[in-house]
Amino acid sequence: DTEVTQTPKHLVMGMTNKKSLKCEQHMGHRAMYWYKQKAKKPPELMFVYSYEKLSINESVPSRFSPECPNSSLLNLHLHALQPEDSALYLCASSPGTANTGELFFGEGSRLTVL
Amino acid sequence: QKEVEQNSGPLSVPEGAIASLNCTYSDRGSQSFFWYRQYSGKSPELIMSIYSNGDKEDGRFTAQLNKASQYVSLLIRDSQPSDSATYLCAVRPGGGNKLTFGTGTQLKVEL
């Protein structure tokens, strides 16, 4: 069982909808990440939070808006998405700072944009 | 040149054989190296990390690092059908905090 929990597991939304993906970890990790993964491709980094502060934004379009309410929670707010944004969205956490490669991934939220 | 390169496969090995997965990287200053396993439709799972030259063993898995050749490999002994998955090599470049993933090698262990 993963210790990083993501909800929902599946999401279908229209291009005009507003939705959110949620992620929670209770391992005391201080860095949390959002990745996007397309079929047969490696995960692509979107955002990194370190000690609840945004430390990396990989030039992600503003229709994706991250939020870290506290050290255990990470949200990704979605608005006016495009069909090409359909993908598996992975949340991950790591102990200590974001300066590590030992990531613990959640099961992912599979997003379909119609 | 890609930062982290892997042969996409599929690499097919018979059950009980040794599977050898290879990865090369371009940043000579890279410090940390990781192998993730990803089953189809699932999320990646960290299986090995290696930080210094040489071999690191964990059960049936051995990671090998050669910084001079900019090469990292993963050996899986006594391969089982349950090892069939995509194996992602990941590298943390020197001076950076962004992990770079290779495209992954698909491993198929056949009965």
GROMACS .gro file of C-alpha atoms in nm:
model
  225
    1ASP     CA    1   0.000   0.000   0.000
    2THR     CA    2   0.129   0.344  -0.094
    3GLU     CA    3   0.174   0.600   0.182
    4VAL     CA    4   0.105   0.880  -0.062
    5THR     CA    5  -0.267   0.899  -0.129
    6GLN     CA    6  -0.410   1.067  -0.434
    7THR     CA    7  -0.772   1.148  -0.510
    8PRO     CA    8  -0.955   1.107  -0.732
    9LYS     CA    9  -0.806   0.803  -0.909
   10HIS     CA   10  -0.991   0.893  -1.229
   11LEU     CA   11  -1.124   1.228  -1.346
   12VAL     CA   12  -1.306   1.324  -1.665
   13MET     CA   13  -1.357   1.693  -1.725
   14GLY     CA   14  -1.460   1.928  -1.999
   15MET     CA   15  -1.243   2.213  -2.117
   16THR     CA   16  -1.449   2.469  -1.925
   17ASN     CA   17  -1.456   2.282  -1.595
   18LYS     CA   18  -1.264   2.360  -1.278
   19LYS     CA   19  -1.144   2.061  -1.079
   20SER     CA   20  -0.875   1.976  -0.827
   21LEU     CA   21  -0.644   1.684  -0.768
   22LYS     CA   22  -0.549   1.611  -0.409
   23CYS     CA   23  -0.250   1.442  -0.254
   24GLU     CA   24  -0.175   1.354   0.107
   25GLN     CA   25   0.125   1.199   0.277
   26HIS     CA   26   0.182   1.117   0.644
   27MET     CA   27   0.548   1.018   0.631
   28GLY     CA   28   0.673   1.353   0.759
   29HIS     CA   29   0.832   1.427   0.423
   30ARG     CA   30   0.909   1.793   0.362
   31ALA     CA   31   0.920   1.796  -0.018
   32MET     CA   32   0.624   1.723  -0.242
   33TYR     CA   33   0.603   1.705  -0.618
   34TRP     CA   34   0.362   1.698  -0.908
   35TYR     CA   35   0.458   1.501  -1.216
   36LYS     CA   36   0.271   1.445  -1.540
   37GLN     CA   37   0.312   1.120  -1.731
   38LYS     CA   38   0.190   1.037  -2.079
   39ALA     CA   39   0.166   0.680  -2.205
   40LYS     CA   40   0.505   0.515  -2.265
   41LYS     CA   41   0.689   0.831  -2.155
   42PRO     CA   42   0.881   0.904  -1.836
   43PRO     CA   43   0.733   1.128  -1.569
   44GLU     CA   44   0.775   1.500  -1.638
   45LEU     CA   45   0.829   1.729  -1.343
   46MET     CA   46   0.572   2.007  -1.304
   47PHE     CA   47   0.611   2.156  -0.956
   48VAL     CA   48   0.814   2.105  -0.641
   49TYR     CA   49   0.727   2.228  -0.292
   50SER     CA   50   0.996   2.227  -0.030
   51TYR     CA   51   0.893   2.306   0.327
   52GLU     CA   52   0.557   2.421   0.193
   53LYS     CA   53   0.711   2.678  -0.041
   54LEU     CA   54   0.707   2.647  -0.419
   55SER     CA   55   1.068   2.587  -0.516
   56ILE     CA   56   1.036   2.469  -0.876
   57ASN     CA   57   0.782   2.551  -1.147
   58GLU     CA   58   0.884   2.387  -1.472
   59SER     CA   59   0.723   2.658  -1.686
   60VAL     CA   60   0.386   2.491  -1.647
   61PRO     CA   61   0.089   2.673  -1.809
   62SER     CA   62  -0.119   2.878  -1.568
   63ARG     CA   63  -0.420   2.654  -1.624
   64PHE     CA   64  -0.243   2.430  -1.368
   65SER     CA   65  -0.223   2.591  -1.026
   66PRO     CA   66  -0.052   2.413  -0.736
   67GLU     CA   67  -0.125   2.469  -0.370
   68CYS     CA   68   0.040   2.333  -0.057
   69PRO     CA   69  -0.190   2.406   0.241
   70ASN     CA   70   0.041   2.228   0.486
   71SER     CA   71   0.331   1.986   0.494
   72SER     CA   72   0.104   1.685   0.440
   73LEU     CA   73  -0.122   1.812   0.165
   74LEU     CA   74  -0.068   1.908  -0.197
   75ASN     CA   75  -0.335   2.015  -0.441
   76LEU     CA   76  -0.335   2.076  -0.814
   77HIS     CA   77  -0.613   2.304  -0.934
   78LEU     CA   78  -0.718   2.258  -1.295
   79HIS     CA   79  -0.899   2.514  -1.508
   80ALA     CA   80  -0.962   2.548  -1.881
   81LEU     CA   81  -0.757   2.242  -1.967
   82GLN     CA   82  -0.696   2.117  -2.317
   83PRO     CA   83  -0.740   1.760  -2.446
   84GLU     CA   84  -0.361   1.728  -2.469
   85ASP     CA   85  -0.348   1.768  -2.091
   86SER     CA   86  -0.499   1.421  -2.058
   87ALA     CA   87  -0.241   1.216  -1.870
   88LEU     CA   88  -0.157   1.041  -1.545
   89TYR     CA   89  -0.082   1.299  -1.276
   90LEU     CA   90   0.152   1.170  -1.012
   91CYS     CA   91   0.212   1.315  -0.671
   92ALA     CA   92   0.535   1.225  -0.493
   93SER     CA   93   0.708   1.312  -0.170
   94SER     CA   94   1.064   1.285  -0.043
   95PRO     CA   95   1.223   1.317   0.299
   96GLY     CA   96   1.419   1.629   0.383
   97THR     CA   97   1.458   1.890   0.113
   98ALA     CA   98   1.384   1.861  -0.255
   99ASN     CA   99   1.752   1.786  -0.317
  100THR     CA  100   1.706   1.415  -0.348
  101GLY     CA  101   1.597   1.154  -0.596
  102GLU     CA  102   1.432   0.915  -0.354
  103LEU     CA  103   1.070   0.978  -0.440
  104PHE     CA  104   0.765   0.803  -0.303
  105PHE     CA  105   0.487   0.819  -0.559
  106GLY     CA  106   0.114   0.800  -0.510
  107GLU     CA  107  -0.096   0.580  -0.736
  108GLY     CA  108  -0.177   0.872  -0.960
  109SER     CA  109  -0.487   1.047  -1.087
  110ARG     CA  110  -0.575   0.960  -1.445
  111LEU     CA  111  -0.718   1.270  -1.609
  112THR     CA  112  -0.918   1.277  -1.930
  113VAL     CA  113  -1.004   1.615  -2.081
  114LEU     CA  114  -1.287   1.608  -2.333
  115GLN     CA  115   2.221   1.415  -2.679
  116LYS     CA  116   1.961   1.308  -2.424
  117GLU     CA  117   2.058   1.365  -2.062
  118VAL     CA  118   1.970   1.009  -1.956
  119GLU     CA  119   1.955   0.734  -2.215
  120GLN     CA  120   1.809   0.387  -2.193
  121ASN     CA  121   1.729   0.124  -2.453
  122SER     CA  122   1.349   0.116  -2.471
  123GLY     CA  123   1.338  -0.260  -2.529
  124PRO     CA  124   1.149  -0.477  -2.486
  125LEU     CA  125   1.422  -0.683  -2.324
  126SER     CA  126   1.306  -1.042  -2.306
  127VAL     CA  127   1.472  -1.289  -2.070
  128PRO     CA  128   1.369  -1.639  -1.965
  129GLU     CA  129   1.257  -1.703  -1.612
  130GLY     CA  130   1.552  -1.764  -1.381
  131ALA     CA  131   1.800  -1.574  -1.599
  132ILE     CA  132   1.986  -1.254  -1.518
  133ALA     CA  133   1.832  -0.939  -1.666
  134SER     CA  134   2.076  -0.657  -1.734
  135LEU     CA  135   1.940  -0.306  -1.774
  136ASN     CA  136   2.167  -0.022  -1.879
  137CYS     CA  137   2.163   0.355  -1.856
  138THR     CA  138   2.405   0.627  -1.964
  139TYR     CA  139   2.399   0.991  -1.861
  140SER     CA  140   2.555   1.306  -1.999
  141ASP     CA  141   2.622   1.525  -1.693
  142ARG     CA  142   2.963   1.422  -1.560
  143GLY     CA  143   2.890   1.603  -1.234
  144SER     CA  144   2.591   1.384  -1.152
  145GLN     CA  145   2.592   1.261  -0.796
  146SER     CA  146   2.292   1.038  -0.739
  147PHE     CA  147   2.143   0.755  -0.940
  148PHE     CA  148   1.819   0.570  -0.901
  149TRP     CA  149   1.622   0.284  -1.050
  150TYR     CA  150   1.244   0.291  -1.045
  151ARG     CA  151   1.015   0.006  -1.147
  152GLN     CA  152   0.680   0.085  -1.306
  153TYR     CA  153   0.421  -0.180  -1.374
  154SER     CA  154   0.176  -0.110  -1.654
  155GLY     CA  155  -0.091   0.133  -1.539
  156LYS     CA  156   0.078   0.186  -1.203
  157SER     CA  157   0.305   0.452  -1.056
  158PRO     CA  158   0.685   0.430  -1.034
  159GLU     CA  159   0.838   0.262  -0.729
  160LEU     CA  160   1.193   0.323  -0.613
  161ILE     CA  161   1.387  -0.003  -0.602
  162MET     CA  162   1.752   0.103  -0.586
  163SER     CA  163   1.964   0.409  -0.524
  164ILE     CA  164   2.341   0.431  -0.570
  165TYR     CA  165   2.574   0.718  -0.496
  166SER     CA  166   2.932   0.590  -0.530
  167ASN     CA  167   3.124   0.385  -0.783
  168GLY     CA  168   3.094   0.010  -0.760
  169ASP     CA  169   2.816  -0.234  -0.687
  170LYS     CA  170   2.526  -0.215  -0.446
  171GLU     CA  171   2.324  -0.527  -0.379
  172ASP     CA  172   1.973  -0.559  -0.239
  173GLY     CA  173   1.823  -0.905  -0.260
  174ARG     CA  174   1.802  -1.010  -0.624
  175PHE     CA  175   1.889  -0.658  -0.743
  176THR     CA  176   2.238  -0.519  -0.798
  177ALA     CA  177   2.303  -0.164  -0.909
  178GLN     CA  178   2.638  -0.086  -1.068
  179LEU     CA  179   2.783   0.262  -1.112
  180ASN     CA  180   3.082   0.371  -1.318
  181LYS     CA  181   3.114   0.748  -1.306
  182ALA     CA  182   3.419   0.754  -1.534
  183SER     CA  183   3.215   0.589  -1.809
  184GLN     CA  184   2.895   0.771  -1.706
  185TYR     CA  185   2.716   0.443  -1.689
  186VAL     CA  186   2.477   0.287  -1.440
  187SER     CA  187   2.319  -0.055  -1.465
  188LEU     CA  188   2.070  -0.275  -1.285
  189LEU     CA  189   2.107  -0.651  -1.269
  190ILE     CA  190   1.814  -0.867  -1.170
  191ARG     CA  191   1.913  -1.221  -1.075
  192ASP     CA  192   1.676  -1.517  -1.095
  193SER     CA  193   1.429  -1.310  -1.297
  194GLN     CA  194   1.064  -1.382  -1.229
  195PRO     CA  195   0.755  -1.307  -1.439
  196SER     CA  196   0.659  -1.058  -1.166
  197ASP     CA  197   0.969  -0.857  -1.261
  198SER     CA  198   0.807  -0.778  -1.597
  199ALA     CA  199   0.774  -0.400  -1.591
  200THR     CA  200   0.932  -0.082  -1.722
  201TYR     CA  201   1.250   0.016  -1.542
  202LEU     CA  202   1.325   0.387  -1.526
  203CYS     CA  203   1.676   0.514  -1.466
  204ALA     CA  204   1.686   0.851  -1.291
  205VAL     CA  205   1.981   1.081  -1.233
  206ARG     CA  206   2.020   1.388  -1.018
  207PRO     CA  207   2.266   1.618  -1.195
  208GLY     CA  208   2.545   1.785  -1.004
  209GLY     CA  209   2.438   2.117  -0.854
  210GLY     CA  210   2.074   2.062  -0.939
  211ASN     CA  211   1.771   1.943  -0.754
  212LYS     CA  212   1.572   1.822  -1.052
  213LEU     CA  213   1.565   1.449  -1.110
  214THR     CA  214   1.602   1.351  -1.474
  215PHE     CA  215   1.437   1.030  -1.589
  216GLY     CA  216   1.536   0.814  -1.881
  217THR     CA  217   1.264   0.688  -2.112
  218GLY     CA  218   1.266   0.347  -1.947
  219THR     CA  219   1.341  -0.009  -2.055
  220GLN     CA  220   1.055  -0.255  -2.079
  221LEU     CA  221   1.152  -0.593  -1.935
  222LYS     CA  222   0.960  -0.909  -2.016
  223VAL     CA  223   1.038  -1.224  -1.822
  224GLU     CA  224   0.907  -1.526  -2.008
  225LEU     CA  225   0.809  -1.862  -1.862
   0.00000   0.00000   0.00000
